[in-house]
Structures are given as C-alpha cells and as structure tokens.
CSV table of C-alpha atoms in Angstrom, one decimal:
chain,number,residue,atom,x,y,z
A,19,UNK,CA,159.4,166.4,119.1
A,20,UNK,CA,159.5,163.2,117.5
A,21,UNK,CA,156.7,161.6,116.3
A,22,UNK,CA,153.4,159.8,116.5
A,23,UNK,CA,153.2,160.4,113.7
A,24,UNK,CA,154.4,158.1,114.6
A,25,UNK,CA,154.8,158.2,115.3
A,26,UNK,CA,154.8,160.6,115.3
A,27,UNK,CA,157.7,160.0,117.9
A,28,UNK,CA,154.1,160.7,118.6
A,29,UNK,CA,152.0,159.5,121.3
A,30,UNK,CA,152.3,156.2,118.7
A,31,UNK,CA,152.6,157.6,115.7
A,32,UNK,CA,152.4,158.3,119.9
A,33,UNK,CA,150.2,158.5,122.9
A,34,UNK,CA,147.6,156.6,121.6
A,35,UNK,CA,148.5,153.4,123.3
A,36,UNK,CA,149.5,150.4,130.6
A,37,UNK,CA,148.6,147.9,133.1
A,38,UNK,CA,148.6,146.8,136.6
A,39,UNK,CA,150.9,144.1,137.8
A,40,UNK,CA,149.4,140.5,138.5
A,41,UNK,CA,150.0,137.2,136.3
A,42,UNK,CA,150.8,137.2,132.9
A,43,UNK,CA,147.6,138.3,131.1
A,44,UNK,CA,147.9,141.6,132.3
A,45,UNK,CA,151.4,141.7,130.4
A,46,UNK,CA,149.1,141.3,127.3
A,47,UNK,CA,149.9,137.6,127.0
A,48,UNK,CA,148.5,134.5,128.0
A,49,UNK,CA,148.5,131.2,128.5
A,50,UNK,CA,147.2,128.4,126.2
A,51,UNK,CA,148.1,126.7,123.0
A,52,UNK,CA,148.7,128.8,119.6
A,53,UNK,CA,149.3,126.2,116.6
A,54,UNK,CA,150.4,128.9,114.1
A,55,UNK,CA,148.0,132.2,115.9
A,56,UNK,CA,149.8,135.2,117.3
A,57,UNK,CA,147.9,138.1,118.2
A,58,UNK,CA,144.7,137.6,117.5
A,59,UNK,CA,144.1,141.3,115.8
A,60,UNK,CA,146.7,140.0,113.6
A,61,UNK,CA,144.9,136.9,112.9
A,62,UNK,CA,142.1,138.3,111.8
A,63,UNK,CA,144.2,140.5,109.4
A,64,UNK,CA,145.3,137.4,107.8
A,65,UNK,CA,141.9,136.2,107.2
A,66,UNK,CA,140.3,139.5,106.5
A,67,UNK,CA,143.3,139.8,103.5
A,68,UNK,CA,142.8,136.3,102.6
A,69,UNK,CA,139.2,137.1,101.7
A,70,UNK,CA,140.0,139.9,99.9
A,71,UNK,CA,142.9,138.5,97.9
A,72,UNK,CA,146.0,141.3,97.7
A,73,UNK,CA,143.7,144.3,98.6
A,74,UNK,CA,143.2,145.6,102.1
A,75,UNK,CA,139.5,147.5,102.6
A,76,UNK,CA,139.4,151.4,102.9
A,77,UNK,CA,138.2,151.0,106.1
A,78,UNK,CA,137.9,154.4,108.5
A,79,UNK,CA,141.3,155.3,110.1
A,80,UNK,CA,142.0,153.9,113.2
A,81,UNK,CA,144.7,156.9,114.5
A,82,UNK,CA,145.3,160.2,112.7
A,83,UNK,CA,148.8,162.1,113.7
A,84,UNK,CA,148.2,166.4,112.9
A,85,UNK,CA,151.3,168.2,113.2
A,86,UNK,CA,149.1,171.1,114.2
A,87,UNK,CA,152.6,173.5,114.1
A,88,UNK,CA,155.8,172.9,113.2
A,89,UNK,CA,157.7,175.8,115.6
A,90,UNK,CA,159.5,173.8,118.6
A,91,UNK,CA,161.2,175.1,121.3
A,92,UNK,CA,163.7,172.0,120.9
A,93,UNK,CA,166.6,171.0,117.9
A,94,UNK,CA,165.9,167.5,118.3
A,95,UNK,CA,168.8,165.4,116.6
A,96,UNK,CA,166.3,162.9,114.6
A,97,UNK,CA,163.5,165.1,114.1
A,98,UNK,CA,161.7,164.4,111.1
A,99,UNK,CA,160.8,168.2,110.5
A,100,UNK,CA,164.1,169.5,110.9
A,101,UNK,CA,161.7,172.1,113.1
A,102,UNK,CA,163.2,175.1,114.7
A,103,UNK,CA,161.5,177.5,116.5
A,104,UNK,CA,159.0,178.8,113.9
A,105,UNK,CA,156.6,180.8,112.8
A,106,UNK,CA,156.3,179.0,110.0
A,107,UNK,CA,154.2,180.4,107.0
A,108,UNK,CA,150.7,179.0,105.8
A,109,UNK,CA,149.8,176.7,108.8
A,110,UNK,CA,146.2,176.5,109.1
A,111,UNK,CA,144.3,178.6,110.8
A,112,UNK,CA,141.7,178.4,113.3
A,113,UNK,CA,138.5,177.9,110.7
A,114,UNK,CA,140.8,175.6,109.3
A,115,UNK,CA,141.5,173.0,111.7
A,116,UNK,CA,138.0,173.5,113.1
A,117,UNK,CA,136.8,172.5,109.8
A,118,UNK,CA,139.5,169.9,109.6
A,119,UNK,CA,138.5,168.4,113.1
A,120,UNK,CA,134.9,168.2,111.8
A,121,UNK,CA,135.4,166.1,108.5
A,122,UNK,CA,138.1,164.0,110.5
A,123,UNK,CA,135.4,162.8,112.8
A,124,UNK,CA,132.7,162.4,109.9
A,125,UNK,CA,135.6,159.8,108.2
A,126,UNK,CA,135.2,157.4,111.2
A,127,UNK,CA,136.4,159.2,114.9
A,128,UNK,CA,139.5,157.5,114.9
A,129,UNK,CA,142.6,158.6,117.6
A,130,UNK,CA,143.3,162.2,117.2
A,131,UNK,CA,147.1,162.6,117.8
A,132,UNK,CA,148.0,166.5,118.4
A,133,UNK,CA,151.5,166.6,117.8
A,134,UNK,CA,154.0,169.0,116.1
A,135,UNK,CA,157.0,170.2,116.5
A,136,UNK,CA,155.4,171.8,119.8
A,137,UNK,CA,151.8,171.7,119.6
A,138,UNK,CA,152.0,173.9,123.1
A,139,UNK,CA,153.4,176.5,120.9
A,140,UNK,CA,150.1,177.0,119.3
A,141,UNK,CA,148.3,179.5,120.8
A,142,UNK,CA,144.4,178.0,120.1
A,143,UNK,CA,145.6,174.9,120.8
A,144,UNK,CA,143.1,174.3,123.2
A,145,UNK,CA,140.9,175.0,121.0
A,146,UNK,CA,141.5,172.2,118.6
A,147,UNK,CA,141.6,170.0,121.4
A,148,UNK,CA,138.0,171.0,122.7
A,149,UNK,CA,136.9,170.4,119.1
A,150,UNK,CA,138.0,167.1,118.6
A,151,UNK,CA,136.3,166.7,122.0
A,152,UNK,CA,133.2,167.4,121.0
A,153,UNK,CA,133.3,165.9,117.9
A,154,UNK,CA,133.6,162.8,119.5
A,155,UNK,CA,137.0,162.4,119.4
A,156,UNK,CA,140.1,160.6,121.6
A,157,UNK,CA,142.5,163.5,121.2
A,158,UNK,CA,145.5,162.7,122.9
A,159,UNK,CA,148.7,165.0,122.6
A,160,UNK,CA,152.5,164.7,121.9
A,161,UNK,CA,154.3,167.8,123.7
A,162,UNK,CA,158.6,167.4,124.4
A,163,UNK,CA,157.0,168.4,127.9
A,164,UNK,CA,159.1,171.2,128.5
A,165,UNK,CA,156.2,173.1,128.4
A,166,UNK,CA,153.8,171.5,130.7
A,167,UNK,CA,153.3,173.4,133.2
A,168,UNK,CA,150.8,172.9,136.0
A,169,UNK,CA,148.7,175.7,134.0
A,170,UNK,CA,149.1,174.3,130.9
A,171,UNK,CA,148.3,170.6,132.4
A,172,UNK,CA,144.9,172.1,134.2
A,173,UNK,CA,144.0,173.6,130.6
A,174,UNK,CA,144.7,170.2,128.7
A,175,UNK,CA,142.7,168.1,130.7
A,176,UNK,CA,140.0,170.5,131.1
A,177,UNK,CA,140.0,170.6,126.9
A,178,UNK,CA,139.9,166.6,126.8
A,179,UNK,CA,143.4,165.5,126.5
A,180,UNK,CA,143.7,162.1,128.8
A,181,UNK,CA,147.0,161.5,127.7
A,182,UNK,CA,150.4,162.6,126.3
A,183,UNK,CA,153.7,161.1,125.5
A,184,UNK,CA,157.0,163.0,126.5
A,185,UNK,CA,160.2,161.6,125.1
A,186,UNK,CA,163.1,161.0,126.7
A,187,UNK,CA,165.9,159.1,124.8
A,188,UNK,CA,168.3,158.2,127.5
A,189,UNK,CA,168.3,158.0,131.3
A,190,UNK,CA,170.6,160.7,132.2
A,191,UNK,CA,170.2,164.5,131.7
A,192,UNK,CA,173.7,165.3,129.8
A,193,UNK,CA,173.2,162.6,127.1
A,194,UNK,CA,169.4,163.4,126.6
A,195,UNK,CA,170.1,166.9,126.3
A,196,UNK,CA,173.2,166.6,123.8
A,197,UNK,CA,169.9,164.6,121.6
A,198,UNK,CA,167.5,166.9,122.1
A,199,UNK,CA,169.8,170.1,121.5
A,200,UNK,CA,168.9,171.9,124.7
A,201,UNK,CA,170.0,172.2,128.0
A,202,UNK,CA,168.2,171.1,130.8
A,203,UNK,CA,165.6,169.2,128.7
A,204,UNK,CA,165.7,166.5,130.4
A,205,UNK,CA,164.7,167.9,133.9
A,206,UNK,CA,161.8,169.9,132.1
A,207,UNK,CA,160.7,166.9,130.9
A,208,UNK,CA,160.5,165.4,133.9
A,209,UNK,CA,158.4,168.4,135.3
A,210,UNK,CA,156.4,168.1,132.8
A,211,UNK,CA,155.7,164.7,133.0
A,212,UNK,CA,154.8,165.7,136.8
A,213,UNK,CA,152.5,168.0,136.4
A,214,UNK,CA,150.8,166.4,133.9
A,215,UNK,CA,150.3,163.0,136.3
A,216,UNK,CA,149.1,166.2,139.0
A,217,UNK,CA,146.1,167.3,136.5
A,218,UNK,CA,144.8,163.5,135.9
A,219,UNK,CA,146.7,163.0,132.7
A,220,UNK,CA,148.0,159.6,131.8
A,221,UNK,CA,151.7,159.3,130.7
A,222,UNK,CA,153.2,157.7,128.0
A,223,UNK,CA,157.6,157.9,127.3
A,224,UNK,CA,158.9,157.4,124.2
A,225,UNK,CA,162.4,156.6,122.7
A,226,UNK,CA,163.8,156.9,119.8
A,227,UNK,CA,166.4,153.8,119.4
A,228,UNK,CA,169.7,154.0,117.5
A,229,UNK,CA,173.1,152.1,118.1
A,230,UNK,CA,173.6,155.5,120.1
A,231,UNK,CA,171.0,154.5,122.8
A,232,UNK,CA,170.1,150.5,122.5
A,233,UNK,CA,172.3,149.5,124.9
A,234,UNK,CA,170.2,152.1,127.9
A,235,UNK,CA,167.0,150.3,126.6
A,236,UNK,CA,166.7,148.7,130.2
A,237,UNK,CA,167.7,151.7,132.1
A,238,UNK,CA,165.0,153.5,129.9
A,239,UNK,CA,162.4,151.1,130.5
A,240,UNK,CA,163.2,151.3,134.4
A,241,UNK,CA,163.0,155.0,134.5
A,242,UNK,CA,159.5,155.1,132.7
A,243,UNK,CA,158.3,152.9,134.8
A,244,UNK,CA,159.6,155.0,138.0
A,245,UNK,CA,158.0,158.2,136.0
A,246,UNK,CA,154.8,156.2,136.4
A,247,UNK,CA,154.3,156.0,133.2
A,248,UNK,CA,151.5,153.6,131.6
A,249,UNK,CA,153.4,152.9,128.5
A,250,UNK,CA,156.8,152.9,126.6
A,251,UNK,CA,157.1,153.3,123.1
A,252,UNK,CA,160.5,152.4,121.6
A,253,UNK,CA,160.5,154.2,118.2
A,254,UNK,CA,163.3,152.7,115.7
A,255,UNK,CA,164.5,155.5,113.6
A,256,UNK,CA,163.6,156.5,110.4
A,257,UNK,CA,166.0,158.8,108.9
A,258,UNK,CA,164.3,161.9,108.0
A,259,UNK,CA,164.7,165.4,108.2
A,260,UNK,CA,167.7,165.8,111.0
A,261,UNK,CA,167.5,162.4,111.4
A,262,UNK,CA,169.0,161.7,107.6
A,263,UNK,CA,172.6,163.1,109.5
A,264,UNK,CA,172.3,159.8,112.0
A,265,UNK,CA,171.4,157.4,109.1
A,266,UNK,CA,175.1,155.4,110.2
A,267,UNK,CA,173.6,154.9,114.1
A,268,UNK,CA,170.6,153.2,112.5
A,269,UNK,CA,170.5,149.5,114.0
A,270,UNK,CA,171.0,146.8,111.4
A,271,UNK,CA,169.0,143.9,110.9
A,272,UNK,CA,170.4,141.6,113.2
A,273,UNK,CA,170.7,144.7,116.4
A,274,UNK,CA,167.1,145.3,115.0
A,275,UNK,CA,165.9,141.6,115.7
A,276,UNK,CA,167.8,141.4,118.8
A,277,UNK,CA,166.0,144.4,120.2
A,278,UNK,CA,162.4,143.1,119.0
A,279,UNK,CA,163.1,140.0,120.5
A,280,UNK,CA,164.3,141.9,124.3
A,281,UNK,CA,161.1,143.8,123.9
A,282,UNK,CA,158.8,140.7,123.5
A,283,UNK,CA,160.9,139.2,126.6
A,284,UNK,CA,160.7,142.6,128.8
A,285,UNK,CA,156.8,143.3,128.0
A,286,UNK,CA,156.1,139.3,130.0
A,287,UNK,CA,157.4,140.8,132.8
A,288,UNK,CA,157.2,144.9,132.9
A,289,UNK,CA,153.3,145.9,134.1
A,290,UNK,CA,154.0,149.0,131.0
A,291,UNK,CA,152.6,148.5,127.9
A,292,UNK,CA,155.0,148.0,124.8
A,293,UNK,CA,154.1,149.4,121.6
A,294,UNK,CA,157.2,149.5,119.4
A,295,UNK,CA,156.8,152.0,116.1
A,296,UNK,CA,158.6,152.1,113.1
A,297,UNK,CA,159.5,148.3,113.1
A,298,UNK,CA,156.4,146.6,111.5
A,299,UNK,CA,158.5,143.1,111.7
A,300,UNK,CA,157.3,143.2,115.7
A,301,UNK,CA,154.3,141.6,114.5
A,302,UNK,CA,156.5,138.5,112.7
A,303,UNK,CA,158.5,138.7,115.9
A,304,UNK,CA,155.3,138.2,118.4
A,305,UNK,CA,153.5,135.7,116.4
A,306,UNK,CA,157.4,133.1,116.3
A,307,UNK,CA,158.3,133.9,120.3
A,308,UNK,CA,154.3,133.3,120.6
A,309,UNK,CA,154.1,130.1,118.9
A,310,UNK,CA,157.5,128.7,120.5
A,311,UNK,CA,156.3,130.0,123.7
A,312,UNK,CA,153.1,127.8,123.3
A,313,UNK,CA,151.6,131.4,124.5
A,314,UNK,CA,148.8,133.4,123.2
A,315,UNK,CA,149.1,137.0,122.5
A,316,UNK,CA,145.9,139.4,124.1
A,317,UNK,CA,145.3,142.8,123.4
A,318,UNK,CA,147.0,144.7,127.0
A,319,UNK,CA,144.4,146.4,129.4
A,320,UNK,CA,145.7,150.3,128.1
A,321,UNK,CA,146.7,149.4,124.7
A,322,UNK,CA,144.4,152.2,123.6
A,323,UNK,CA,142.0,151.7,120.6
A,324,UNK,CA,142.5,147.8,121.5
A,325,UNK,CA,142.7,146.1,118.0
A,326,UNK,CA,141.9,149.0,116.2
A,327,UNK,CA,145.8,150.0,117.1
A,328,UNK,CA,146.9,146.9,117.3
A,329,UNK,CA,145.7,144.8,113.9
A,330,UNK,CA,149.0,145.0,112.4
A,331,UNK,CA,152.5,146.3,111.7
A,332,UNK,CA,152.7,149.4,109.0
A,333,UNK,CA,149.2,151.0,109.2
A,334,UNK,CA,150.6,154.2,106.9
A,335,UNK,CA,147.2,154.9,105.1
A,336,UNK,CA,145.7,151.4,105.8
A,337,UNK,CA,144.1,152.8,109.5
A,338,UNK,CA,146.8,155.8,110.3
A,339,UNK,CA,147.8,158.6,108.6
A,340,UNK,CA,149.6,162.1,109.0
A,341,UNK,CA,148.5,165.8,108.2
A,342,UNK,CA,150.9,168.6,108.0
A,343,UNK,CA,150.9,172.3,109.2
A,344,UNK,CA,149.7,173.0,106.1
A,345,UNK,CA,147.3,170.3,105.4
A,346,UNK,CA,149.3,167.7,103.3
A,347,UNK,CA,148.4,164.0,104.0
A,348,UNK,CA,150.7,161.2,104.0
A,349,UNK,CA,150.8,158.0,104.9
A,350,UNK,CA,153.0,158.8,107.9
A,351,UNK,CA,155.0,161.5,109.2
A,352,UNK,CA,157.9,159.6,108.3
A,353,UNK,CA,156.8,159.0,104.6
A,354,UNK,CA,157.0,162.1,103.1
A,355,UNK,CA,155.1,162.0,100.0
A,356,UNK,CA,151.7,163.7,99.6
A,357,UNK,CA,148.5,162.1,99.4
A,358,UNK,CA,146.6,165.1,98.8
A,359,UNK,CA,146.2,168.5,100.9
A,360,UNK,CA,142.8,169.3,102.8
A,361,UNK,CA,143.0,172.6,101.3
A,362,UNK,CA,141.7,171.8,98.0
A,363,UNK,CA,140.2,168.0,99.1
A,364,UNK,CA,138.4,166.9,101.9
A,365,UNK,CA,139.8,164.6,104.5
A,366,UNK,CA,137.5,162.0,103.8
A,367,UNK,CA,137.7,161.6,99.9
A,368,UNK,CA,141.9,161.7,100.3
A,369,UNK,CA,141.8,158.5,102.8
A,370,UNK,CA,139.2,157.0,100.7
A,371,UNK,CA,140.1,157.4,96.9
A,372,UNK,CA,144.0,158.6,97.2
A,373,UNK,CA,146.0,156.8,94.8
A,374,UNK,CA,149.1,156.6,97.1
A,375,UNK,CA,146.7,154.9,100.0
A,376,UNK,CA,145.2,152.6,97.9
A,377,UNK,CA,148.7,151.1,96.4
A,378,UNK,CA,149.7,150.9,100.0
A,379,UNK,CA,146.9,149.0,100.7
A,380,UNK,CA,147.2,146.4,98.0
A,381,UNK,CA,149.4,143.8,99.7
A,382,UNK,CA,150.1,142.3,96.2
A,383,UNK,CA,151.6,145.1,95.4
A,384,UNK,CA,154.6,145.2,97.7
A,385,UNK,CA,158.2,143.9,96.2
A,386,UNK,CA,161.0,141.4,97.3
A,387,UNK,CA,161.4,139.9,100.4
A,388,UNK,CA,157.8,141.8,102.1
A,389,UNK,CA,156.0,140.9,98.7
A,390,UNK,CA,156.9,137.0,99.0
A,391,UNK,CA,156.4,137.1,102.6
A,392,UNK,CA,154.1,134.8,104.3
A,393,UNK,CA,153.9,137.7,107.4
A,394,UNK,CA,153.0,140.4,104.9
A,395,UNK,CA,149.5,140.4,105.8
A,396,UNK,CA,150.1,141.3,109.8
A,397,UNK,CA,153.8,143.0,109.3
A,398,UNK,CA,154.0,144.6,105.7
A,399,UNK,CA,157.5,146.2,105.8
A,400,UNK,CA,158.2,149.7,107.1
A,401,UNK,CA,157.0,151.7,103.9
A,402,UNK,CA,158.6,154.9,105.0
A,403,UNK,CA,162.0,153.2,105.6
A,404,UNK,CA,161.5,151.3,102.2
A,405,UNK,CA,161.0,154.7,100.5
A,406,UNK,CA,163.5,156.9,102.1
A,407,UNK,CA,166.0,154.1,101.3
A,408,UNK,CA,165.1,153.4,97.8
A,409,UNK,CA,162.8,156.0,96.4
A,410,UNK,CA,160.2,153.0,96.0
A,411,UNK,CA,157.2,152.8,98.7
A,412,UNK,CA,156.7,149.7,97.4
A,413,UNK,CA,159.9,148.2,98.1
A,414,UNK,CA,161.2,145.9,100.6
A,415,UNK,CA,161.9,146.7,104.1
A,416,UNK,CA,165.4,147.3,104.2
A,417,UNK,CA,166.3,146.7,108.0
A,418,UNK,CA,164.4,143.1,108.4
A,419,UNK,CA,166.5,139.9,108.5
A,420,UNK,CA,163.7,137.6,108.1
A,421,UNK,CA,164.0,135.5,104.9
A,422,UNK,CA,160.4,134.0,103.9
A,423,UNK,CA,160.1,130.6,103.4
A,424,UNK,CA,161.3,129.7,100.0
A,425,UNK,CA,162.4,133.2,99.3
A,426,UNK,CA,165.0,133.4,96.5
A,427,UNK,CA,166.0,137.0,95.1
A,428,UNK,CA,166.0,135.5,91.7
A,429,UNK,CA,162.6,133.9,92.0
C-alpha cells in the first residue's frame, strides 16, 4: 500500500482530503484579484511565520498516518516498507493502540489515517477504528482495496470509517498489476472501490507518479472520476524501501514542474479534488498560476480538515506525522528517522518537545535554495526527499527547479 503517510500513499499522507460540478469556486478557485496572495491557508502561514521569526508553533497535529501493520497482501514496486506478507514481530497490541488512540486524541483530535501495509490484515482492526471514533476522531483508512469486500465495507462504516483511498497507478489492469506485483489487482481494486461506494463510504484514488506513469496522468484522472471518486491524490515518489530500486524513473525538476503546473490546470476544470503529496513546491506553484491568473485560491468543498490540511506544503512534524507498527514516530512515512517511540514516550510529549520536530519546524533552519527561499514559509522543501538524497533533513529539496529571487549558491 503506499502511503498517507503520506502519504502515506495514504489517504494523504491519504484519504484525508471532492466537489460537485458548477462554476469555478467549486474547483476550489475563484475569481477576484490576488496582488501577491495564493491560498489563503498559505497566507496566513506567511504571516503566522513572520510573527514568529524562523520558528513555526508546536501547534496540535492536524493529520496523523498509523501504519497499524506492516503485513500486505501486495509487493508493491515503490512501497516504502518493502512489506510482504507479514506477521511481523513486536507490532502493538490491542492495549497498545487503544492506549495510543487515547493520547493521540488528548494531543489535539487531528485526522486519524489507518494505513499499513494492509490495515485489513489486522484482525482488531475494527477495533482501533471504533476507538478513534469515540475518541472523537476522523479516522479514515488506506486499504490497496483488494480486500474490501461488501462484509468488510458494512463493518468499516459501521466502526466510523467515512472514507478510504485505493490506489491505482495506471488505467489498465496489466500495467497496474506488473506495479503492484499481483495479478488481478487491479480488478480487485475496483471491487473494492465498489463496495465500499455500496456501504456509504467516500472514495478517494491515489497515484503514485514516476516517468513510468506521467504520461497516463489524464487517463488516470478520467478513470477516478468514472470510479466516482471524490478525490485524486497524485503522490510523487520518494524513493524508499522498494521504491529506492525506481530512484532513475523519478521525474526531474523540470517533468516535476510541468506536472504541478497540468495539475493546477486540470483541478479548474475536473469537479475532483486535487491534493498532490510529496511535492511541497505545489504550494509555490498555486500561489504564481494564481497571481498570473488574477485568481484567488479557496479551500475546495471536500478538501477534508479545510486549512488544517491545506496551510502549507511539507507538514512532516509541523501538523502531520507517522507512527510505525511498533510505535516509532517520524516526521513522515517517507522520512525514516525516529522521533521517539510511544513505547517508552507518550504521543503527546514526542510531537511537542522532539528534537527532530522542532528543527523541522524552525524555518531558519533549512539550507540552500529552500533556506533563501522567499516560498519557504507556505512550501518548505520535501524534507524526506532532502534526507533520503543527502543524509541532511535540513537540506534542500533536491527535485525543485525554482531559483529564489537573488539566490546565488555562493551567497
């Protein structure tokens, strides 16, 4: 499953983020003057940094991706897990993600994200999910949807799940199935995604875009849209786990832009909503085509979490972070360094006080090209692309083109 969270891809990071068709507002965009404004989640980003100098506020997490197993029933070719089909030793147990569920909702109820490997392949799944439900929780989930059957759908919505997103990285069966490293995939997807719409559950497709896949990214957006999905999530791959063995069918900087800027263009016109992952630089992307558009970006009708979700481009541990199987924190599920494990801390006091989150939330921090960048604030640079490239978190964003105004390497 890719993540989500993520990202996984998750439902954002994964499902955590549809509209009806009618002028242009319901696109998420509207009409009206900009000067130098984008979206306005983004804006108040900006000002929120600007008044705090370099240092973004521990603030409660906005989304929070829990790879509640990492057994999967798929070989996916990217996954960040490199997860087969399990059991994997020293997940949590039951007590454990009850207890984990409870101090996630006492850090600020943000989007709970159940994703995995398979998170079907949990047996109290269900569980969980009725947990987080009556914690107060949005738990959403983030199956591969060969699993959902009508039984299964009936039992998800009945625990609280209003959503999931099902992946499916290209519109024909052979190809998708060659990615996802079993056959008929693709068709089981599409059952899934079937019965889930049967049980009252909202769908949400993601794809995971390399040079192997960018050129289908109209035919995927016209399949997800016949699915009857509410949303499409292009992720851009990061290349961990499996995916380190497609790091050469990563899109460069210039394919990377290009796509961005078909998005932006697709999104005015496709009643889905957008909600690309993994690329932060969306956020620069919106607020130029926005101000040369003389348009004003608005937060779309089922962009859920509205500007929670939305406020900028990287959120790894400024509003979203990842838990393991076994209870490690990160910034992402991409970013594979440990904040701390909920074994031996609690939730809370690792999001609050962890040295790792607060660097990444110290915008002066951040090196190069983000660190001199006048979109740093509302973008930030992909810090889990920026570390698996270079060892350094810290470090620019190694597949953005954008040069900031001024920007000289030897400055």
């Amino acid at each position: 499953m890719s993540s989500p969270g993520h990202h996984s891809s998750t439902p954002s990071h994964g499902a955590a983020d549809a509209a009806g068709h009618g002028d242009a507002t319901q696109y998420g965009i509207s009409a009206g003057g900009t000067g130098d404004a984008g979206h306005p989640a983004a804006d108040a980003a900006a000002r929120e940094g600007r008044r705090r100098g370099g240092a973004l506020e521990a603030s409660a997490p906005r989304v929070v991706a829990w790879e509640v197993t990492r057994s999967c029933n798929l070989a996916c070719a990217h996954c960040r897990a490199a997860a087969a089909n399990g059991p994997y030793e020293g997940e949590l147990s039951t007590a454990e993600c009850l207890e984990l569920v409870t101090q996630i909702a006492a850090a600020g109820r943000p989007i709970l994200i159940l994703t995995g490997g398979e998170p079907l392949l949990r047996p109290d799944i269900f569980e969980i999910a009725e947990a987080a439900r009556e914690a107060g929780l949005r738990a959403v989930m983030a199956p591969n949807g060969t699993l959902v059957t009508p039984a299964a759908a009936a039992r998800m919505k009945a625990a609280g799940i209003g959503r999931i997103s099902i992946s499916i990285d290209f519109p024909d069966a052979a190809a998708h199935d060659r990615f996802r490293g079993c056959t008929g995939a693709f068709d089981a997807a599409l059952q899934g995604m079937r019965a889930a719409q049967d049980a009252g559950i909202e769908i949400q497709v993601n794809s995971t875009i390399t040079r192997l896949n960018v050129a289908y990214l109209p035919r995927l957006l016209a399949l997800a849209e016949e699915l009857g999905a509410v949303s499409f999530h292009p992720f851009m791959l990061v290349p961990t786990g499996r995916g380190k063995d497609l790091a050469d069918d990563e899109l460069d900087p210039d394919d990377y832009e290009r796509t961005l800027n078909w998005i932006y263009d697709a999104q005015r016109t496709s009643p889905l909503f957008f909600k690309p992952t993994d690329v932060p630089h969306y956020w620069r992307v919106m607020r130029q085509r926005a101000k040369a558009d003389g348009s004003t970006l608005t937060v779309h009708p089922h962009a859920h979490g509205g500007l929670n979700t939305l406020s900028r481009g990287c959120l790894a541990g400024v509003g979203f972070c990842f838990v393991s199987h076994v209870g490690v924190v990160q910034p992402c599920g991409y970013f594979d360094k440990a904040a701390g494990n909920v074994r031996e801390q609690s939730f809370g006091e690792i999001w609050r006080t962890a040295p790792l989150f607060t660097d990444l939330r110290d915008l002066d921090a951040l090196k190069g090209k983000c660190g001199a960048c006048e979109y740093k604030r509302v973008c930030g640079g992909c810090r889990a692309r920026a570390f698996e490239r270079t060892g350094d978190y810290l470090a620019e964003e190694p597949y953005c083109a954008y040069v900031p105004r001024g920007w000289s390497p030897r400055a």
